[in-house]
Coordinates of C-alpha atoms in Angstrom, one line a residue:
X20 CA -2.9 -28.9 -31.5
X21 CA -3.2 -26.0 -29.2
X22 CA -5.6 -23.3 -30.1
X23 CA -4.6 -19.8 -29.7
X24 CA -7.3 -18.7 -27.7
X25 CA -6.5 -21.0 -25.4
X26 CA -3.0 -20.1 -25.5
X27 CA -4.2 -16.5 -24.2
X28 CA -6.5 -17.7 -21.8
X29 CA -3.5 -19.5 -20.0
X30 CA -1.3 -16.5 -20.4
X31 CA -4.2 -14.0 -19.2
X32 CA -5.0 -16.4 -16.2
X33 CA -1.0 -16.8 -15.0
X34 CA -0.7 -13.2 -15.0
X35 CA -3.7 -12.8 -12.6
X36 CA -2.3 -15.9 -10.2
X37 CA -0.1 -14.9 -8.3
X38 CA -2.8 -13.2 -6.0
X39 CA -4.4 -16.8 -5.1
X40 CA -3.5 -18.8 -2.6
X41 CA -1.7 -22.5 -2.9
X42 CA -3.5 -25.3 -0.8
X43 CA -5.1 -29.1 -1.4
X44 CA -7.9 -28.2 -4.2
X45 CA -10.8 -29.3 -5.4
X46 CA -11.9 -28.9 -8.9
X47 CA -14.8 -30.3 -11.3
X48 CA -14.4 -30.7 -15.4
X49 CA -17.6 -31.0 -17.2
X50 CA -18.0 -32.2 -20.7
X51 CA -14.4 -29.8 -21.5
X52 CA -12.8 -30.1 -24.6
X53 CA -10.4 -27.2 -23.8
X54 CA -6.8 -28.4 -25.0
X55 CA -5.5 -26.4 -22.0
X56 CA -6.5 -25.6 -18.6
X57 CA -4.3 -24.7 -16.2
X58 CA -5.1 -26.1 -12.5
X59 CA -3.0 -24.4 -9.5
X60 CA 0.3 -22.8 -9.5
X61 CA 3.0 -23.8 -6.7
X62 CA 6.5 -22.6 -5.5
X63 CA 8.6 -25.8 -5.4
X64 CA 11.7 -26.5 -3.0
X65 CA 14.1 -28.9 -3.8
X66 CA 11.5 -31.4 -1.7
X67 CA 8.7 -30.7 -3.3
X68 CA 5.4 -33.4 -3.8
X69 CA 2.8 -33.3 -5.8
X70 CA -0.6 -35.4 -5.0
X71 CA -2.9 -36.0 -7.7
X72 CA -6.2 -37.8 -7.0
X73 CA -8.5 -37.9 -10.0
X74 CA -11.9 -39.9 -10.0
X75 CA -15.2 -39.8 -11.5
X76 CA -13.3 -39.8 -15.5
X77 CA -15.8 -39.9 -18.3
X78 CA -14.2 -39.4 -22.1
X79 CA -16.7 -38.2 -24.8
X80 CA -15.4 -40.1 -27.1
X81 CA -15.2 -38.3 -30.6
X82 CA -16.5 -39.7 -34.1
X83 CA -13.4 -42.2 -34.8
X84 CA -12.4 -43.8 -31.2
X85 CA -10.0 -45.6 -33.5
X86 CA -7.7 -42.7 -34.0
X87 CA -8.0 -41.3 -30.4
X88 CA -4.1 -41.2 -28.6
X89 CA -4.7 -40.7 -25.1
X90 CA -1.0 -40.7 -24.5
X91 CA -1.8 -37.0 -26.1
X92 CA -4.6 -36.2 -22.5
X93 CA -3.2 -35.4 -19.3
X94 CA -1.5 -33.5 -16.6
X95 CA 2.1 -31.8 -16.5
X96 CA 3.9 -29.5 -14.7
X97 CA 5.5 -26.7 -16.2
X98 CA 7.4 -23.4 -15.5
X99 CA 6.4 -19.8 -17.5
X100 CA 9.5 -19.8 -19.3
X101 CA 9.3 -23.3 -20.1
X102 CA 5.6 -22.8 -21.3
X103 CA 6.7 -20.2 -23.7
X104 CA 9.7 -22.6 -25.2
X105 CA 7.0 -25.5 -25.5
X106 CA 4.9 -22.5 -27.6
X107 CA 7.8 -22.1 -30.0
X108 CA 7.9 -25.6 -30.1
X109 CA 4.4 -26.0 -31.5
X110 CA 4.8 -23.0 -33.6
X111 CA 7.8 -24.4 -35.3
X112 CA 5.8 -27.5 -36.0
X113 CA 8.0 -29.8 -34.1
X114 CA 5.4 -31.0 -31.5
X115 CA 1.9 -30.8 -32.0
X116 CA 0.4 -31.3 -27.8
X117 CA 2.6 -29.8 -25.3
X118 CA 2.8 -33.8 -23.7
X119 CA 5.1 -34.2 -26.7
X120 CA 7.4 -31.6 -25.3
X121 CA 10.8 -32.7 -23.8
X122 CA 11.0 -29.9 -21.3
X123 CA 7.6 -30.2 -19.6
X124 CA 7.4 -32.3 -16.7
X125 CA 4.7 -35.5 -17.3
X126 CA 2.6 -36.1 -14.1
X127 CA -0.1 -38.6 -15.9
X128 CA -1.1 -39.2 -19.5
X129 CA -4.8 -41.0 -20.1
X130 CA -3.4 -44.2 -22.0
X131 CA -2.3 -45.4 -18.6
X132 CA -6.0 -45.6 -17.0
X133 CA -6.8 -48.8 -19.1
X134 CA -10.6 -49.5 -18.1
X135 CA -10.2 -47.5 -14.4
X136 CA -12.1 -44.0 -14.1
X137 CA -9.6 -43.0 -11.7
X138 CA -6.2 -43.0 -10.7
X139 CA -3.7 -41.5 -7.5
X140 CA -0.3 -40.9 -8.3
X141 CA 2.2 -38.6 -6.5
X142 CA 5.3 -37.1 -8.0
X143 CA 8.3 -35.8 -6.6
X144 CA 10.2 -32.4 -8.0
X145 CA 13.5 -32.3 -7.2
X146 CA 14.1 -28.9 -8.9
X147 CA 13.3 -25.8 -7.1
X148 CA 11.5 -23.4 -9.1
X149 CA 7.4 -22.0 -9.4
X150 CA 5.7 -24.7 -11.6
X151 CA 1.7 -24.3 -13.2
X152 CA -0.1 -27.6 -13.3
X153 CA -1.9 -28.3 -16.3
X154 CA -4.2 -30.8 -18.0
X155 CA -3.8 -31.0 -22.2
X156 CA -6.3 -32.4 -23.9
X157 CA -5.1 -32.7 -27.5
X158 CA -7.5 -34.9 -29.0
X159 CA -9.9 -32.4 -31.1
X160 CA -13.4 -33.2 -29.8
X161 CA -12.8 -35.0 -27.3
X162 CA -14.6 -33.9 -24.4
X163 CA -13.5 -34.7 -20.7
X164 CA -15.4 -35.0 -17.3
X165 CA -13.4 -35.7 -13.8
X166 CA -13.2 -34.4 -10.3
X167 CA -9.6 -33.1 -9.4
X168 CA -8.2 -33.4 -6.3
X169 CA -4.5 -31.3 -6.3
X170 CA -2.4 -31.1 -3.3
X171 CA 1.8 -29.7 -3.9
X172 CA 3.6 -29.2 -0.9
X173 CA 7.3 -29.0 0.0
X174 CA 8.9 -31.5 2.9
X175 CA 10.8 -29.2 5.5
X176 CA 14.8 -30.7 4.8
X177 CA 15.3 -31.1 9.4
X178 CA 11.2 -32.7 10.4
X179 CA 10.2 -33.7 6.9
X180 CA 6.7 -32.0 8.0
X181 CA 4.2 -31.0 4.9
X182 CA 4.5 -27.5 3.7
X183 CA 1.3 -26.6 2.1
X184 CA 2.5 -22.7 1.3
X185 CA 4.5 -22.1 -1.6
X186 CA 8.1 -21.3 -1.2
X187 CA 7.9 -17.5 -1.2
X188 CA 5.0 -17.4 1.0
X189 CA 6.4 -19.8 4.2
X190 CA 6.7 -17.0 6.5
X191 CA 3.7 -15.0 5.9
X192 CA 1.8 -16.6 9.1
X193 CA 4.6 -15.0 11.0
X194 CA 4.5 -12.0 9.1
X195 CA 0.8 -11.2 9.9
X196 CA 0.9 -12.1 13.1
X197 CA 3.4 -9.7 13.7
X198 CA 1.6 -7.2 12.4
X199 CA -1.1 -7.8 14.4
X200 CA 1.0 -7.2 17.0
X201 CA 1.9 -3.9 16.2
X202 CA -1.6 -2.5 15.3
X203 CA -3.2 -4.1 18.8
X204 CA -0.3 -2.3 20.1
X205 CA -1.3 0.6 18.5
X206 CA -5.1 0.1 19.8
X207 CA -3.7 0.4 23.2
X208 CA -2.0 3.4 22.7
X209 CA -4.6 5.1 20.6
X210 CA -6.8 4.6 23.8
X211 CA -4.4 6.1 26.3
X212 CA -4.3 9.1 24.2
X213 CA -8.4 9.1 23.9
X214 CA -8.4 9.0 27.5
X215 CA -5.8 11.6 28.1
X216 CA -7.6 14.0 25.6
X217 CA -11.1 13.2 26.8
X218 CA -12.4 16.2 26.8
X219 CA -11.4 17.3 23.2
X220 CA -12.3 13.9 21.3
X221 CA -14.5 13.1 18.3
X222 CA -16.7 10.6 17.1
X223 CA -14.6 10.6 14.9
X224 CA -11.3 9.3 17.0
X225 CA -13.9 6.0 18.1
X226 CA -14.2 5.1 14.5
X227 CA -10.5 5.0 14.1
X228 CA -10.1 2.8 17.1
X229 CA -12.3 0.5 15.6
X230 CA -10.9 0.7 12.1
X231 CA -7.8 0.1 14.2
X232 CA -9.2 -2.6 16.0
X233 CA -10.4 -4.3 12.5
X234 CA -7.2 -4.5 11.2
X235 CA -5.9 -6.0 14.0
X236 CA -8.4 -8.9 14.2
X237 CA -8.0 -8.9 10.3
X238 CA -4.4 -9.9 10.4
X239 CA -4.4 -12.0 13.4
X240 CA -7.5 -14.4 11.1
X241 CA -5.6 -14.0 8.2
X242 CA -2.1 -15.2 10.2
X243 CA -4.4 -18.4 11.7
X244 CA -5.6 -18.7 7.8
X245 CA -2.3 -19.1 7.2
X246 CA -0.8 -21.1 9.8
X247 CA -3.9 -24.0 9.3
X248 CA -2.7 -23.4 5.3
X249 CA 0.6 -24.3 6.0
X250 CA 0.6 -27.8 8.2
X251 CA -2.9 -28.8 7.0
X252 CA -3.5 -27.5 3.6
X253 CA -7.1 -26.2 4.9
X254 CA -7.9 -23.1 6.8
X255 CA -10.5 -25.4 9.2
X256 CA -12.7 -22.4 9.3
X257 CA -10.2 -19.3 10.0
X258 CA -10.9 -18.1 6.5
X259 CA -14.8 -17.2 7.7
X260 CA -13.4 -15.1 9.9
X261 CA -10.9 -13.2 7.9
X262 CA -13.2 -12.7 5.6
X263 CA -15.6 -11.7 7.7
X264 CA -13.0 -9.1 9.2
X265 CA -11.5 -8.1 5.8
X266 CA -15.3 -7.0 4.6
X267 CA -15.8 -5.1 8.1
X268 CA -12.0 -3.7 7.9
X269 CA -12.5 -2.8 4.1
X270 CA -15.5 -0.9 4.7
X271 CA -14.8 0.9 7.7
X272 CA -11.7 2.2 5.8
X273 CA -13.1 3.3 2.9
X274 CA -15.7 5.2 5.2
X275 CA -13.1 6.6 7.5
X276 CA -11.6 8.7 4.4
X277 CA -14.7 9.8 3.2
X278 CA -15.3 11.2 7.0
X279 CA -12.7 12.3 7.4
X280 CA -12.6 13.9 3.7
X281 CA -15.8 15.5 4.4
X282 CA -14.7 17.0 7.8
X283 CA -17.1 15.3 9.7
X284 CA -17.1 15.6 13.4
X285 CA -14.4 18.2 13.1
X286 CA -16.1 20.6 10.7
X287 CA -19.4 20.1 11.0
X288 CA -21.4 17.4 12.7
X289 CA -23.5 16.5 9.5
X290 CA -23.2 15.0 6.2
X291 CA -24.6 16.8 2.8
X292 CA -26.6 15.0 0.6
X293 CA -23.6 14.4 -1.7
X294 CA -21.4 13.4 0.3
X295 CA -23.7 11.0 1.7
X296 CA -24.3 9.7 -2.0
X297 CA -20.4 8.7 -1.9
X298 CA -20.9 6.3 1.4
X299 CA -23.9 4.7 -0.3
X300 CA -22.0 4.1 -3.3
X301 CA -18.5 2.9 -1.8
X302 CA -20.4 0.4 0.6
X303 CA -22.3 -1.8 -2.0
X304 CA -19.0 -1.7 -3.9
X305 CA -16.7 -3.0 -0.9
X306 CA -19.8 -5.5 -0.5
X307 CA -19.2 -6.4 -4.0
X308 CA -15.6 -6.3 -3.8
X309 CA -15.4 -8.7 -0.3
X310 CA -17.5 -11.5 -2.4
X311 CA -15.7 -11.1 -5.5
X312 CA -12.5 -11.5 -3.3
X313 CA -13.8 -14.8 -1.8
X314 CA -14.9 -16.3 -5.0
X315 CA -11.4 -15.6 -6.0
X316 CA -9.4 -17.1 -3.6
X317 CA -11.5 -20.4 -3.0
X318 CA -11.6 -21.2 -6.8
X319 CA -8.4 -22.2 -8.4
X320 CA -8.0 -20.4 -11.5
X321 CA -9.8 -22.9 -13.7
X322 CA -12.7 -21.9 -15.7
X323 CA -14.7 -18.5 -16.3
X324 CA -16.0 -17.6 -13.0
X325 CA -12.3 -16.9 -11.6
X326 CA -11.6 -14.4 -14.6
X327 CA -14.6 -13.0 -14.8
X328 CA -14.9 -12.3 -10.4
X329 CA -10.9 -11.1 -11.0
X330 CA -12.1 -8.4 -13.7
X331 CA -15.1 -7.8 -11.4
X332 CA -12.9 -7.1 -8.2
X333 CA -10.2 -4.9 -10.2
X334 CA -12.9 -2.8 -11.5
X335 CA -14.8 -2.2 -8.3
X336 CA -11.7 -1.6 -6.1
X337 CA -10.6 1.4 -8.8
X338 CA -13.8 3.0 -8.3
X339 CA -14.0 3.0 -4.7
X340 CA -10.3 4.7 -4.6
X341 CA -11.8 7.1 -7.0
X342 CA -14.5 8.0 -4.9
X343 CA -13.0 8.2 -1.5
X344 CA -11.1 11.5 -3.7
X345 CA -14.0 13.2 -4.1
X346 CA -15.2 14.7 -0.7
X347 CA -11.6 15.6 -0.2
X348 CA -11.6 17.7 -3.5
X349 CA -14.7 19.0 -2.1
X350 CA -13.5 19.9 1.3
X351 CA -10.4 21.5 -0.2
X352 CA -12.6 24.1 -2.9
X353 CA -14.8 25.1 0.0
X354 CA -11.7 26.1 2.5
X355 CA -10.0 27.9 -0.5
X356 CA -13.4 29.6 -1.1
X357 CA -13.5 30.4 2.8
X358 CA -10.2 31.6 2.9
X359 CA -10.7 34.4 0.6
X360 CA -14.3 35.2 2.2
X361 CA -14.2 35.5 5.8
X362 CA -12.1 36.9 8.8
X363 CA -10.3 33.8 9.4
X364 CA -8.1 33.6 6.7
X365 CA -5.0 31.8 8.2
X366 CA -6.6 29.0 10.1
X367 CA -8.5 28.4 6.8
X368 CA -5.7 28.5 5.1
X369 CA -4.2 25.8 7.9
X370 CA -7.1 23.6 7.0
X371 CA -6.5 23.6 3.6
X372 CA -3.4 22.6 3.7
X373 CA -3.9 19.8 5.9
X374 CA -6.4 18.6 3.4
X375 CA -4.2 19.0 0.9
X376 CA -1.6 16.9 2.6
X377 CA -4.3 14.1 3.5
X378 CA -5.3 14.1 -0.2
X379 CA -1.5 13.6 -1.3
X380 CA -1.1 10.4 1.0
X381 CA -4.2 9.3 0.2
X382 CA -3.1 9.1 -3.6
X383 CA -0.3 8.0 -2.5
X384 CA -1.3 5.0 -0.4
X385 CA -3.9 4.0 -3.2
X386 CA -1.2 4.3 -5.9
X387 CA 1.5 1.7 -3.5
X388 CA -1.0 -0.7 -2.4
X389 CA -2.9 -1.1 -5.6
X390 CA 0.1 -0.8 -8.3
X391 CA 3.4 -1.1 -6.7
X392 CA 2.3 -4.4 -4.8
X393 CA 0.8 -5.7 -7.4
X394 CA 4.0 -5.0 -9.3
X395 CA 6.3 -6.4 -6.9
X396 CA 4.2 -9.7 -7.0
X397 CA 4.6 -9.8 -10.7
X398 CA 8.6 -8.9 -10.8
X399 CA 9.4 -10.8 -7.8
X400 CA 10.7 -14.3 -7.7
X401 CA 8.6 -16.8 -6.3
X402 CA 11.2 -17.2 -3.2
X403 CA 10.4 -13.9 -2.2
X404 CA 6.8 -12.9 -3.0
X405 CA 6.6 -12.6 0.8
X406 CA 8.1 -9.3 0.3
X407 CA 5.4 -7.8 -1.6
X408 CA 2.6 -8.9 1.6
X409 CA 5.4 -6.9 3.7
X410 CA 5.8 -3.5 1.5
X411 CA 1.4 -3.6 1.3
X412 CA 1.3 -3.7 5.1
X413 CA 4.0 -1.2 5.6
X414 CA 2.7 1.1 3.5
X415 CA -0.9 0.5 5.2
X416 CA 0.6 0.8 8.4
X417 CA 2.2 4.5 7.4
X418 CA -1.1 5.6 6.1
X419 CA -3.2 4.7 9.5
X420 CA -0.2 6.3 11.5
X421 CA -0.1 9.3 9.1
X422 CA -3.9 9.5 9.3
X423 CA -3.8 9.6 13.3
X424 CA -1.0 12.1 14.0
X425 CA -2.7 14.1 11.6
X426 CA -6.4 14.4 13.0
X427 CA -5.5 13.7 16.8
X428 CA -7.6 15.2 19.2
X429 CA -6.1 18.5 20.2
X430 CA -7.2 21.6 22.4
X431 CA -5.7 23.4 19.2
X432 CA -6.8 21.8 16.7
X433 CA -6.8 24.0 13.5
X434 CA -10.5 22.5 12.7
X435 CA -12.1 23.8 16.1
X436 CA -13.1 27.9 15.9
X437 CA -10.7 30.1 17.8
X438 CA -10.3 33.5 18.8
X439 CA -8.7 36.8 17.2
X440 CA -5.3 36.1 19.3
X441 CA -5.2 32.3 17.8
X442 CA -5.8 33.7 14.4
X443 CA -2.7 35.9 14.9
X444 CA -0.8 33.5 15.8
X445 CA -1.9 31.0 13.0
X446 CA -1.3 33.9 10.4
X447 CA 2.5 34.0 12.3
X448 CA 2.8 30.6 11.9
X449 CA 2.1 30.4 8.2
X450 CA 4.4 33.2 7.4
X451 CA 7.6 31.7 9.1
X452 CA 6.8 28.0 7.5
X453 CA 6.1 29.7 3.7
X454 CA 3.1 27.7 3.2
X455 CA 1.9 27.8 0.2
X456 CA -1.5 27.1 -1.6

């Protein structure tokens, strides 16, 4: 019978998948005597396949062999809904292993190995929907070793070619690759306006090229990633580089807003010690961050380590948005202060409310990318999860575009010091657009 703890580690662990990417995996059972354990999780077509290799199979065998069912051990597939039917079913007492269930779908049950310690069997799903494979184990103390290998994939109906990416994620190698496009585009164009405002650039502007630049590279590894993903079921080494990009990208981001949050380059040329506190504890966290996200996403959702990197990544992604806040909050109490203080009143007042506006969007962009994806992922059917990776990199995309129309290097730039006349004409300028603090 199914324990309930087990019950909730299923149901914690599918909540969390969605996030993971479908390829051919590779997983090891030691000595487990877990009566469920979920595997991968798939978007099926109407053409969908599922390989199962399984080798190496050792059974503890409990205190009576003579009583053991292995018809009652082994792997299904099964959809969310379905699983929470076949939970009603146990708790109504008319099954007692979800094998016994009529509405899951029966891959391999153990009393068919005989004397082998491993078997291959493929099965075919001729019903289109998001399935979760599983291995029961409802023989109380029994205690199972084997090395899995899992591969589902759907045939395309016109070249009957493998598919290795789930339904609702076929088209994201052309979707990042597009994207690509647009931000090298946007690399080019940010350095004809560097060179056409040569002489009033920061270093400031050359970190945003190359946080630019990073993204760019990022998507174009991650759309290769993909691409491999998709005909192969491996990335054949793309993934190092993504990852390699996504850690650069992630950290150059987060350091950009704290820059720019502090004012550097445009303010002042300098850090204070608090604000450098902030970059020395946002790096080590995107460092964390970067190697929880790789532990995540080449580890099926089997066993502790997946759950516990998951909780790990959550956390430390929370408090680097938190702390990229900070030096903004900062920034915008000082220019109030200076408002009220010195002579300059209405260019003060103009930097405050830029900063005010960049600390809106910032919120803002945290809030989308971090909630409403992760939202979309979870509401969204499996045919179109795509469209969650596509509202992330729009959003992304209006954040770096906000972020450079914003802090473009200008002759007038309210950050640089100007004269009695400018200040006038600042003060004017306020007054006819009601700004507000």
């Amino acid at each position: 019978m199914l324990r309930p703890i087990s019950v909730l580690l299923f149901l914690f662990i599918a909540s969390f998948y969605p996030c993971s990417l479908a390829e051919i995996r590779y997983s090891d059972v030691r000595s487990e005597d877990h009566p469920i354990i979920p595997f991968d999780e798939f978007g099926f077509t109407h053409r969908g396949r599922l390989e199962l290799n399984v080798s190496k199979i050792s059974l503890g065998v409990p205190n009576s062999p003579a009583n053991l069912d292995l018809s009652k051990v082994g792997f299904f597939l099964c959809t969310r809904d379905t699983w929470m039917h076949v939970l009603e079913q146990i708790e109504d007492a008319e099954i007692t292993c979800a094998l016994q269930s009529d509405i899951v779908k029966v891959v391999y049950t153990f009393d068919k190995l005989r004397d082998n310690s491993s078997f291959d069997t493929l099965f075919v799903e001729t019903d289109a929907d998001q399935y979760s494979l599983v291995f029961a184990n409802c023989c109380p103390q029994l205690k199972v070793t084997m090395s899995v290998r899992s591969a589902m994939y759907n045939l395309d109906a016109k070249s009957g070619n493998r598919d290795y990416l789930s339904a609702g994620k076929a088209i994201l190698p052309r979707i990042y690759f597009l994207f690509s496009l647009v931000y090298f585009s946007l690399a080019i164009f940010w350095i004809f306006v560097l060179y056409k405002k040569r002489l009033t650039i920061h270093a400031i502007h050359f970190f945003m090229l190359a946080v630019i630049l990073l993204k760019a590279s990022n998507l174009l590894c991650e759309a290769e990633d993909k691409s491999y993903i998709k005909r192969t079921g491996s990335a054949h080494g793309w993934d190092v580089l993504f990852y390699i990009f996504s850690f650069l990208k992630g950290i150059m981001l987060f350091t950009l807003i704290v820059l720019i949050g502090t004012g550097w380059s445009f303010l002042k040329p300098y850090l204070q010690d608090k604000e450098k506190k902030v970059l020395m504890i946002v790096i080590p966290l995107q460092v964390v961050a970067n190697i929880a996200q790789v532990v995540i996403d080449e580890n099926g959702p089997y066993g502790e380590e997946w759950v516990t990197w998951k909780q790990v990544f959550l956390l430390v992604d929370v408090i680097c948005c938190c702390a990229v806040l900070f030096p903004i909050v900062w920034s915008i109490k000082n220019l109030r202060e200076a408002a009220k203080s010195d002579g300059k009143a209405a260019v003060n007042l103009m930097k405050l409310t830029l900063f005010r506006q960049y600390y809106v969007v910032v919120i803002c962009y945290i809030y989308f990318t971090r909630v409403v994806v992760y939202a979309l992922e979870t509401i969204t059917s499996y045919r179109y999860l795509w469209t969650s990776v596509v509202a992330g990199e729009i959003a992304t995309l209006a954040f770096y575009l906000f972020t450079g129309y914003k802090f473009k290097p200008e002759v007038h730039n309210p950050y640089f010091v100007i004269d009695d006349e400018e200040e006038e004409a600042a003060a004017e300028a306020l007054k006819d657009d009601e700004f507000e603090l």
